[in-house]
Short mmCIF file of C-alpha atoms and ligand atoms in Angstrom, two decimals:
data_model
loop_
_atom_site.label_atom_id
_atom_site.label_comp_id
_atom_site.label_asym_id
_atom_site.label_seq_id
_atom_site.Cartn_x
_atom_site.Cartn_y
_atom_site.Cartn_z
CA MET A 3 -12.94 -13.85 11.80
CA THR A 4 -9.65 -15.33 10.62
CA ASP A 5 -7.61 -17.31 13.07
CA PRO A 6 -5.06 -14.78 14.28
CA GLN A 7 -2.41 -17.54 14.39
CA GLU A 8 -2.86 -18.19 10.68
CA ASN A 9 -2.23 -14.61 9.61
CA ARG A 10 0.48 -13.79 12.08
CA THR A 11 3.52 -11.93 10.99
CA GLU A 12 6.26 -11.53 13.64
CA LEU A 13 7.40 -8.01 14.39
CA GLU A 14 11.06 -8.93 13.87
CA GLU A 15 10.33 -9.71 10.19
CA PHE A 16 9.77 -6.02 9.71
CA GLY A 17 12.22 -4.48 12.14
CA GLU A 18 11.65 -1.03 13.52
CA PHE A 19 12.04 0.96 10.26
CA GLY A 20 10.05 -1.55 8.21
CA LEU A 21 7.27 -1.57 10.72
CA ILE A 22 6.96 2.19 10.85
CA GLN A 23 6.89 2.30 7.06
CA HIS A 24 4.28 -0.45 6.91
CA LEU A 25 1.96 1.11 9.47
CA THR A 26 2.26 4.65 8.23
CA LYS A 27 1.92 3.98 4.45
CA PRO A 28 -1.84 4.41 4.41
CA ILE A 29 -1.72 7.81 6.20
CA LYS A 30 -3.27 10.61 4.28
CA LEU A 31 -2.76 14.23 5.48
CA HIS A 32 -5.91 16.35 5.62
CA HIS A 33 -4.36 19.75 6.18
CA LYS A 34 -2.19 21.78 3.87
CA GLU A 35 -0.44 23.06 7.00
CA SER A 36 0.92 19.53 7.71
CA ILE A 37 3.98 20.04 5.51
CA LYS A 38 5.94 17.00 6.61
CA GLY A 39 4.43 14.02 8.40
CA VAL A 40 6.15 10.72 9.16
CA GLY A 41 9.68 10.29 7.88
CA ASP A 42 11.97 12.95 9.26
CA ASP A 43 13.43 13.78 12.71
CA ALA A 44 10.41 15.94 13.40
CA ALA A 45 7.13 16.72 11.77
CA VAL A 46 6.82 20.17 10.20
CA ILE A 47 3.67 22.32 10.50
CA ASP A 48 3.12 25.62 8.70
CA THR A 49 1.97 27.91 11.47
CA GLY A 50 2.17 31.18 9.55
CA LYS A 51 5.37 33.23 9.66
CA GLU A 52 7.45 30.33 10.96
CA LEU A 53 7.26 26.53 10.87
CA THR A 54 6.46 24.50 13.95
CA LEU A 55 8.46 21.28 14.60
CA VAL A 56 7.15 18.36 16.61
CA SER A 57 8.92 15.19 17.70
CA THR A 58 8.28 12.42 20.12
CA ASP A 59 10.52 9.76 21.73
CA MET A 60 9.69 7.12 24.25
CA LEU A 61 12.02 5.41 26.70
CA THR A 62 11.05 2.13 28.30
CA GLU A 63 12.71 0.53 31.29
CA GLY A 64 14.54 -2.67 30.52
CA VAL A 65 14.67 -1.69 26.77
CA HIS A 66 16.22 1.77 26.73
CA PHE A 67 17.60 2.07 30.28
CA ASP A 68 18.56 -0.15 33.14
CA LEU A 69 18.06 1.41 36.60
CA MET A 70 20.82 -0.80 37.93
CA TYR A 71 23.28 1.73 36.60
CA VAL A 72 21.33 4.69 35.31
CA PRO A 73 20.63 7.34 37.96
CA LEU A 74 17.09 8.68 37.67
CA LYS A 75 18.30 12.25 37.50
CA HIS A 76 20.48 11.42 34.46
CA LEU A 77 17.56 9.50 32.90
CA GLY A 78 15.31 12.57 33.13
CA TYR A 79 18.07 14.74 31.61
CA LYS A 80 18.54 12.24 28.79
CA ALA A 81 14.84 11.79 28.06
CA VAL A 82 14.68 15.53 27.36
CA ALA A 83 17.98 15.99 25.55
CA VAL A 84 17.36 13.20 23.04
CA ASN A 85 14.04 14.76 22.03
CA LEU A 86 15.58 18.22 21.61
CA SER A 87 18.20 16.61 19.41
CA ASP A 88 15.56 15.83 16.79
CA ILE A 89 14.49 19.52 16.76
CA TYR A 90 18.08 20.63 16.20
CA ALA A 91 18.34 18.01 13.40
CA MET A 92 15.72 20.05 11.53
CA ASN A 93 17.95 23.13 12.04
CA GLY A 94 15.31 24.42 14.46
CA THR A 95 15.09 25.82 18.05
CA PRO A 96 13.23 23.73 20.62
CA LYS A 97 10.87 25.78 22.73
CA GLN A 98 8.49 23.47 24.68
CA ILE A 99 8.11 19.88 25.83
CA THR A 100 5.45 17.70 27.23
CA VAL A 101 6.26 14.67 29.45
CA SER A 102 4.17 11.57 29.93
CA ILE A 103 5.07 8.84 32.35
CA ALA A 104 3.67 5.43 33.12
CA VAL A 105 4.95 4.30 36.55
CA SER A 106 4.61 1.27 38.80
CA ASN A 107 4.26 1.40 42.59
CA ARG A 108 7.85 0.15 42.81
CA PHE A 109 8.81 3.85 42.49
CA SER A 110 8.56 6.30 45.40
CA VAL A 111 7.65 9.91 45.17
CA GLU A 112 11.29 10.74 45.94
CA ALA A 113 12.43 8.57 42.96
CA LEU A 114 10.10 10.50 40.58
CA GLU A 115 11.35 13.82 42.08
CA GLU A 116 14.85 12.80 41.04
CA LEU A 117 13.63 12.00 37.52
CA TYR A 118 11.97 15.41 37.30
CA SER A 119 14.93 17.25 38.68
CA GLY A 120 16.97 15.84 35.73
CA MET A 121 14.26 16.84 33.28
CA LEU A 122 14.06 20.36 34.69
CA LYS A 123 17.86 20.63 34.63
CA ALA A 124 17.73 19.91 30.89
CA CYS A 125 14.90 22.45 30.41
CA GLU A 126 17.16 25.03 32.10
CA ALA A 127 20.22 24.08 30.06
CA TYR A 128 18.41 24.20 26.71
CA GLN A 129 15.87 26.93 27.73
CA VAL A 130 12.75 25.01 27.00
CA ASP A 131 9.42 25.09 28.87
CA LEU A 132 7.77 21.94 30.19
CA ILE A 133 4.17 22.76 29.50
CA GLY A 134 2.20 19.55 30.24
CA GLY A 135 1.99 15.81 29.90
CA ASP A 136 0.20 12.84 31.33
CA THR A 137 0.75 10.44 34.33
CA THR A 138 -0.55 6.87 34.48
CA SER A 139 0.19 3.69 36.34
CA SER A 140 1.98 0.72 34.82
CA LEU A 141 1.99 -2.88 35.90
CA SER A 142 5.77 -3.03 35.83
CA GLY A 143 8.51 -0.58 35.30
CA LEU A 144 8.77 2.99 34.06
CA THR A 145 8.06 4.40 30.62
CA ILE A 146 8.81 8.02 29.70
CA SER A 147 7.51 9.77 26.64
CA VAL A 148 8.59 13.21 25.74
CA THR A 149 7.28 15.40 22.97
CA ALA A 150 9.43 18.30 21.92
CA MET A 151 8.16 21.34 19.99
CA GLY A 152 10.18 24.01 18.32
CA THR A 153 10.32 26.52 15.52
CA VAL A 154 12.39 27.17 12.42
CA SER A 155 12.15 29.66 9.60
CA LYS A 156 10.98 28.47 6.20
CA GLU A 157 14.42 29.33 4.69
CA LYS A 158 16.38 27.32 7.37
CA VAL A 159 14.29 24.11 7.77
CA THR A 160 16.52 21.14 6.86
CA TYR A 161 15.11 17.77 5.88
CA ARG A 162 16.82 14.36 5.44
CA ASN A 163 16.08 14.38 1.69
CA GLY A 164 18.04 17.45 0.43
CA ALA A 165 21.48 15.91 -0.24
CA LYS A 166 22.96 16.39 -3.77
CA GLU A 167 25.73 14.65 -5.63
CA ASN A 168 29.25 15.93 -4.72
CA GLU A 169 28.11 17.58 -1.57
CA LEU A 170 30.27 17.11 1.56
CA VAL A 171 29.14 14.84 4.33
CA CYS A 172 29.92 16.33 7.81
CA VAL A 173 29.41 15.26 11.40
CA SER A 174 29.71 17.18 14.67
CA GLY A 175 31.71 16.20 17.72
CA ASP A 176 32.81 12.51 17.89
CA LEU A 177 31.13 9.15 17.55
CA GLY A 178 31.01 5.79 19.23
CA ALA A 179 31.47 6.96 22.83
CA ALA A 180 27.91 6.36 24.01
CA TYR A 181 27.95 2.74 22.71
CA VAL A 182 31.29 2.05 24.31
CA GLY A 183 30.00 3.61 27.55
CA LEU A 184 27.03 1.29 27.46
CA GLN A 185 29.14 -1.80 26.88
CA LEU A 186 31.29 -0.81 29.79
CA LEU A 187 28.28 -0.41 32.09
CA GLU A 188 26.93 -3.75 30.97
CA ARG A 189 30.31 -5.43 31.68
CA GLU A 190 30.48 -4.01 35.11
CA LYS A 191 26.89 -5.04 35.82
CA GLN A 192 27.75 -8.57 34.78
CA ILE A 193 30.75 -8.65 36.98
CA PHE A 194 28.74 -7.25 39.90
CA SER A 195 25.96 -9.75 39.54
CA ASP A 196 28.56 -12.56 39.52
CA ASN A 197 30.15 -11.19 42.64
CA SER A 198 28.68 -8.32 44.52
CA LEU A 199 31.87 -7.75 46.52
CA VAL A 200 33.77 -6.57 43.33
CA GLN A 201 33.73 -2.81 43.12
CA PRO A 202 33.12 -1.41 39.58
CA ASP A 203 36.34 -0.51 37.71
CA LEU A 204 35.30 2.65 35.87
CA GLU A 205 38.57 4.63 36.39
CA GLY A 206 39.48 6.91 33.54
CA LYS A 207 36.23 6.09 31.76
CA ASP A 208 34.40 9.35 32.59
CA TYR A 209 34.12 10.47 28.99
CA VAL A 210 32.38 7.36 27.49
CA LEU A 211 30.20 7.03 30.68
CA GLU A 212 29.10 10.59 30.44
CA ARG A 213 28.30 10.29 26.69
CA GLN A 214 26.07 7.28 27.56
CA LEU A 215 24.45 8.51 30.71
CA LYS A 216 24.15 12.22 30.10
CA PRO A 217 24.07 12.95 26.36
CA GLU A 218 23.73 16.48 25.16
CA ALA A 219 21.82 17.72 22.10
CA ARG A 220 24.11 19.61 19.66
CA ILE A 221 22.74 23.15 19.98
CA GLN A 222 26.30 24.48 19.52
CA ALA A 223 26.71 22.85 16.08
CA VAL A 224 23.47 24.39 14.81
CA LYS A 225 24.59 27.85 16.10
CA VAL A 226 27.98 27.56 14.52
CA LEU A 227 26.56 26.75 11.16
CA ASP A 228 24.26 29.68 11.39
CA ASP A 229 27.21 31.97 12.42
CA VAL A 230 29.26 31.08 9.44
CA ASP A 231 26.18 31.28 7.17
CA ILE A 232 26.04 27.66 6.10
CA GLN A 233 22.59 26.25 5.26
CA PRO A 234 22.97 22.46 5.47
CA THR A 235 21.29 20.68 2.57
CA ALA A 236 20.24 17.65 4.59
CA MET A 237 20.51 16.79 8.24
CA ILE A 238 19.73 14.07 10.79
CA ASP A 239 20.81 13.34 14.35
CA VAL A 240 22.86 10.25 15.05
CA SER A 241 20.65 8.18 17.33
CA ASP A 242 21.08 4.74 15.74
CA GLY A 243 24.73 4.85 14.51
CA LEU A 244 26.44 6.60 11.60
CA ALA A 245 25.72 3.85 8.98
CA SER A 246 22.01 3.80 9.65
CA GLU A 247 21.77 7.65 9.53
CA LEU A 248 23.78 7.91 6.26
CA ILE A 249 21.39 5.42 4.72
CA HIS A 250 18.38 7.51 5.86
CA ILE A 251 19.83 10.57 4.22
CA THR A 252 20.93 8.91 1.00
CA SER A 253 17.79 6.76 0.52
CA GLN A 254 15.55 9.82 1.12
CA SER A 255 17.67 11.97 -1.08
CA GLY A 256 17.96 9.30 -3.81
CA LYS A 257 21.74 9.38 -3.71
CA GLY A 258 24.77 7.28 -2.62
CA VAL A 259 27.63 8.14 -0.28
CA GLN A 260 31.31 7.46 0.23
CA ILE A 261 32.91 8.08 3.65
CA TYR A 262 36.44 7.48 4.87
CA GLU A 263 37.28 5.51 8.01
CA ASP A 264 40.25 7.73 8.77
CA LYS A 265 38.03 10.82 8.76
CA ILE A 266 35.46 9.50 11.27
CA PRO A 267 35.95 11.49 14.51
CA ILE A 268 36.47 9.15 17.49
CA ASP A 269 37.75 10.53 20.80
CA PRO A 270 41.01 8.95 22.13
CA ALA A 271 39.15 8.08 25.29
CA THR A 272 36.64 6.08 23.23
CA ILE A 273 39.40 4.25 21.34
CA MET A 274 41.13 3.31 24.64
CA ALA A 275 37.91 2.09 26.31
CA ALA A 276 36.85 0.25 23.18
CA GLU A 277 40.19 -1.57 22.86
CA GLU A 278 40.02 -2.66 26.53
CA LEU A 279 36.55 -4.08 25.85
CA GLY A 280 37.70 -5.84 22.66
CA LEU A 281 35.55 -3.57 20.49
CA ASP A 282 36.43 -2.00 17.17
CA PRO A 283 36.00 1.79 17.59
CA THR A 284 34.96 2.22 13.91
CA MET A 285 32.23 -0.31 14.38
CA ALA A 286 31.04 1.44 17.50
CA ALA A 287 30.86 4.65 15.53
CA LEU A 288 29.02 2.96 12.52
CA ASN A 289 26.72 0.68 14.31
CA GLY A 290 26.53 1.85 17.92
CA GLY A 291 23.94 4.44 18.83
CA GLU A 292 22.98 7.32 21.00
CA ASP A 293 25.77 9.72 20.07
CA TYR A 294 23.21 12.45 19.31
CA GLU A 295 25.75 14.25 17.12
CA LEU A 296 24.48 15.95 13.90
CA LEU A 297 25.18 14.41 10.57
CA PHE A 298 24.62 16.85 7.66
CA THR A 299 25.56 17.66 4.09
CA ILE A 300 26.83 21.00 2.72
CA LYS A 301 27.58 22.43 -0.68
CA PRO A 302 31.19 21.95 -1.83
CA ASP A 303 31.56 25.73 -1.94
CA ASP A 304 31.07 25.90 1.82
CA TYR A 305 34.15 23.86 2.51
CA ASP A 306 36.32 26.87 3.20
CA LYS A 307 33.79 28.13 5.78
CA ILE A 308 33.80 24.78 7.67
CA LYS A 309 37.27 23.42 7.34
CA ASP A 310 38.83 25.11 10.35
CA ILE A 311 35.87 24.96 12.70
CA GLU A 312 36.69 22.85 15.72
CA GLY A 313 34.12 20.09 16.33
CA LEU A 314 32.89 19.85 12.75
CA HIS A 315 34.38 17.19 10.50
CA VAL A 316 34.08 16.40 6.86
CA ILE A 317 33.88 12.59 6.56
CA GLY A 318 33.07 12.02 2.87
CA HIS A 319 30.89 13.00 -0.03
CA ILE A 320 27.53 12.28 -1.66
CA THR A 321 27.62 10.20 -4.86
CA ASP A 322 25.24 9.03 -7.51
CA ALA A 323 22.65 6.50 -6.15
CA ASN A 324 24.20 3.80 -8.39
CA ALA A 325 27.51 4.03 -6.60
CA GLY A 326 25.78 2.76 -3.38
CA CYS A 327 26.80 3.52 0.26
CA HIS A 328 30.42 2.81 1.09
CA LEU A 329 33.17 3.18 3.63
CA VAL A 330 36.66 3.37 2.48
CA THR A 331 38.73 1.60 5.23
CA LYS A 332 42.11 2.75 6.52
CA ALA A 333 43.56 -0.08 4.36
CA GLY A 334 41.90 1.41 1.28
CA THR A 335 39.20 -1.25 0.82
CA LEU A 336 35.61 -0.48 0.01
CA VAL A 337 33.02 -1.80 2.46
CA SER A 338 29.32 -1.55 1.87
CA LEU A 339 27.42 0.29 4.65
CA LYS A 340 24.47 -1.56 6.21
CA ALA A 341 21.89 -0.01 8.47
CA GLN A 342 22.51 -1.90 11.52
CA GLY A 343 20.65 0.45 13.81
CA TRP A 344 19.05 -1.07 16.77
CA ASN A 345 16.41 -3.64 15.93
CA ALA A 346 13.96 -2.96 18.82
CA PHE A 347 12.37 -6.31 18.28
CA GLY A 348 15.37 -8.40 17.65
CA GLU A 349 18.23 -9.58 19.81
CA ARG A 350 19.99 -6.25 20.23
CA ASN A 351 17.25 -4.89 22.40
CA GLU A 352 18.42 -1.37 23.09
CA GLY A 353 15.61 0.32 21.12
P1 LIG B 430 14.20 9.42 15.23
O1 LIG B 430 15.25 8.34 15.33
O2 LIG B 430 14.73 10.65 14.52
O3 LIG B 430 13.42 9.77 16.56
P2 LIG B 430 12.36 7.46 14.26
O4 LIG B 430 13.22 6.42 13.57
O5 LIG B 430 11.97 7.13 15.68
O6 LIG B 430 13.03 8.91 14.25
O7 LIG B 430 11.12 7.68 13.47
C1 LIG B 430 11.10 7.97 12.10
C2 LIG B 430 9.81 8.62 11.68
O8 LIG B 430 8.74 7.73 11.84
C3 LIG B 430 9.43 9.88 12.41
O9 LIG B 430 8.91 10.77 11.47
C4 LIG B 430 8.44 9.39 13.43
O10 LIG B 430 7.55 10.43 13.81
C5 LIG B 430 7.68 8.30 12.69
N1 LIG B 430 7.16 7.28 13.57
C6 LIG B 430 7.77 6.48 14.42
N2 LIG B 430 6.94 5.64 15.02
C7 LIG B 430 5.71 5.91 14.59
C8 LIG B 430 4.43 5.41 14.84
N3 LIG B 430 4.20 4.40 15.66
N4 LIG B 430 3.37 5.92 14.15
C9 LIG B 430 3.54 6.99 13.32
N5 LIG B 430 4.73 7.49 13.02
C10 LIG B 430 5.85 7.00 13.69
MG1 LIG B 431 16.42 11.75 14.85
#
C-alpha cells in the first residue's frame, strides 16, 4: 500500500466543481432511460410519457447554516425550497421529496418538530409530497439532505447546455439580497458575541433578511414563461452567484456571454443594506449566492413576449465562445467574469 501522505491531494486544490468533475468522470450509465446524469440542476430519467427529474442538496450545520441566527422552522422551509429550485431550473414541476437528517443529542424533539413544521409549510406552499427519508444520529450538529423529484414533458425540459449565439440572457426577480442578508446577520452575530447587551440593529432590513432566511423557489417565473409560450433554450438556478451560473451555461453550451452591469436587477433595499455594510451590490449579485432566481436564455424573437413582464429582466446576450464571458460595467469597461461561487473547501465556507 502506498503511504497515503505521499499521494495526498488537498480538496481545495480541486474546489467543489473540480472535485465533482474529477470523481464523476469515470461514471458510465447502464440504462438508456438515464438521459442526463451528473452535470445539470437535476438528473433526467425517461419514465415513458414524461421525464422524471431528480435532484439532491445537503445542508450542514456550521457550513450552510448557523443556528445562532437561523430559526429551525425557516431552515426546514429553506432546505425544501432550495431543492425545488433545481426542479424548476429544468422547467419542471416538483412533485415529491424525501428528507434525511443526521442529528446529535443536542437537539430536542421540540426542536426537530420546528424543523419539520418549516419543511411541511414549504410542502404546502409548493404542493409537494414528503414521501420518505432517513434518520440517523450524528456526533455533532445537524445535517439535512433533501431529494426532490418532479416531472417535465420532453418538449419542455431545459438543460444548461442549450444556449446559442445572439440569444438573450434573462434573469428573474433580483439578485444579491441573500448574500447581503447573510453578511448583515454575520455582522450582528459578531457584535452580539463581543457584547451580549447590544440588541441587534436589523431595522428596515426585512427584505434582505427574508431573502437569506426564507428563500423561495421561482415557480412563478416558470409559469409566466409557459403562459407567454416561451421555451427557454438553457436554464439554471442562481445558487452560487450570477457569474458562476453564467459560466456553467456558457461552458456547457460552448459559448461566451456579455452582460451589462446596469441591467442586473438589484432591489433598492439590497443596495441600501449593501452600502451600509461597505459591500458593492454588483459584486453581491455576481459572486454572492443563494438568490435562487432563475437564469435563462431565450431566442431573440421572443424579446417582445418578455420585455414588459414584471420580474423578468434581459441582462445581456450570448456570444461566440472566443469572445469569452464579460460584464460591461456602468463606466463602459469590459470585465472578465470569474466563477467565484462558494468554494466549500476554501476560506469562504458557506458551501
Ligand atoms: P446545484 O448547484 O444545481 O445543486 P451542484 O453544483 O451541486 O448543482 O451539482 C452539479 C452536478 O453534480 C449535479 O448534476 C449533481 O447531481 C452532481 N453532483 C454533485 N455532487 C456529486 C457527488 N458527490 N457525486 C455525484 N454527483 C454529484
Ligand atoms: Mg441548481
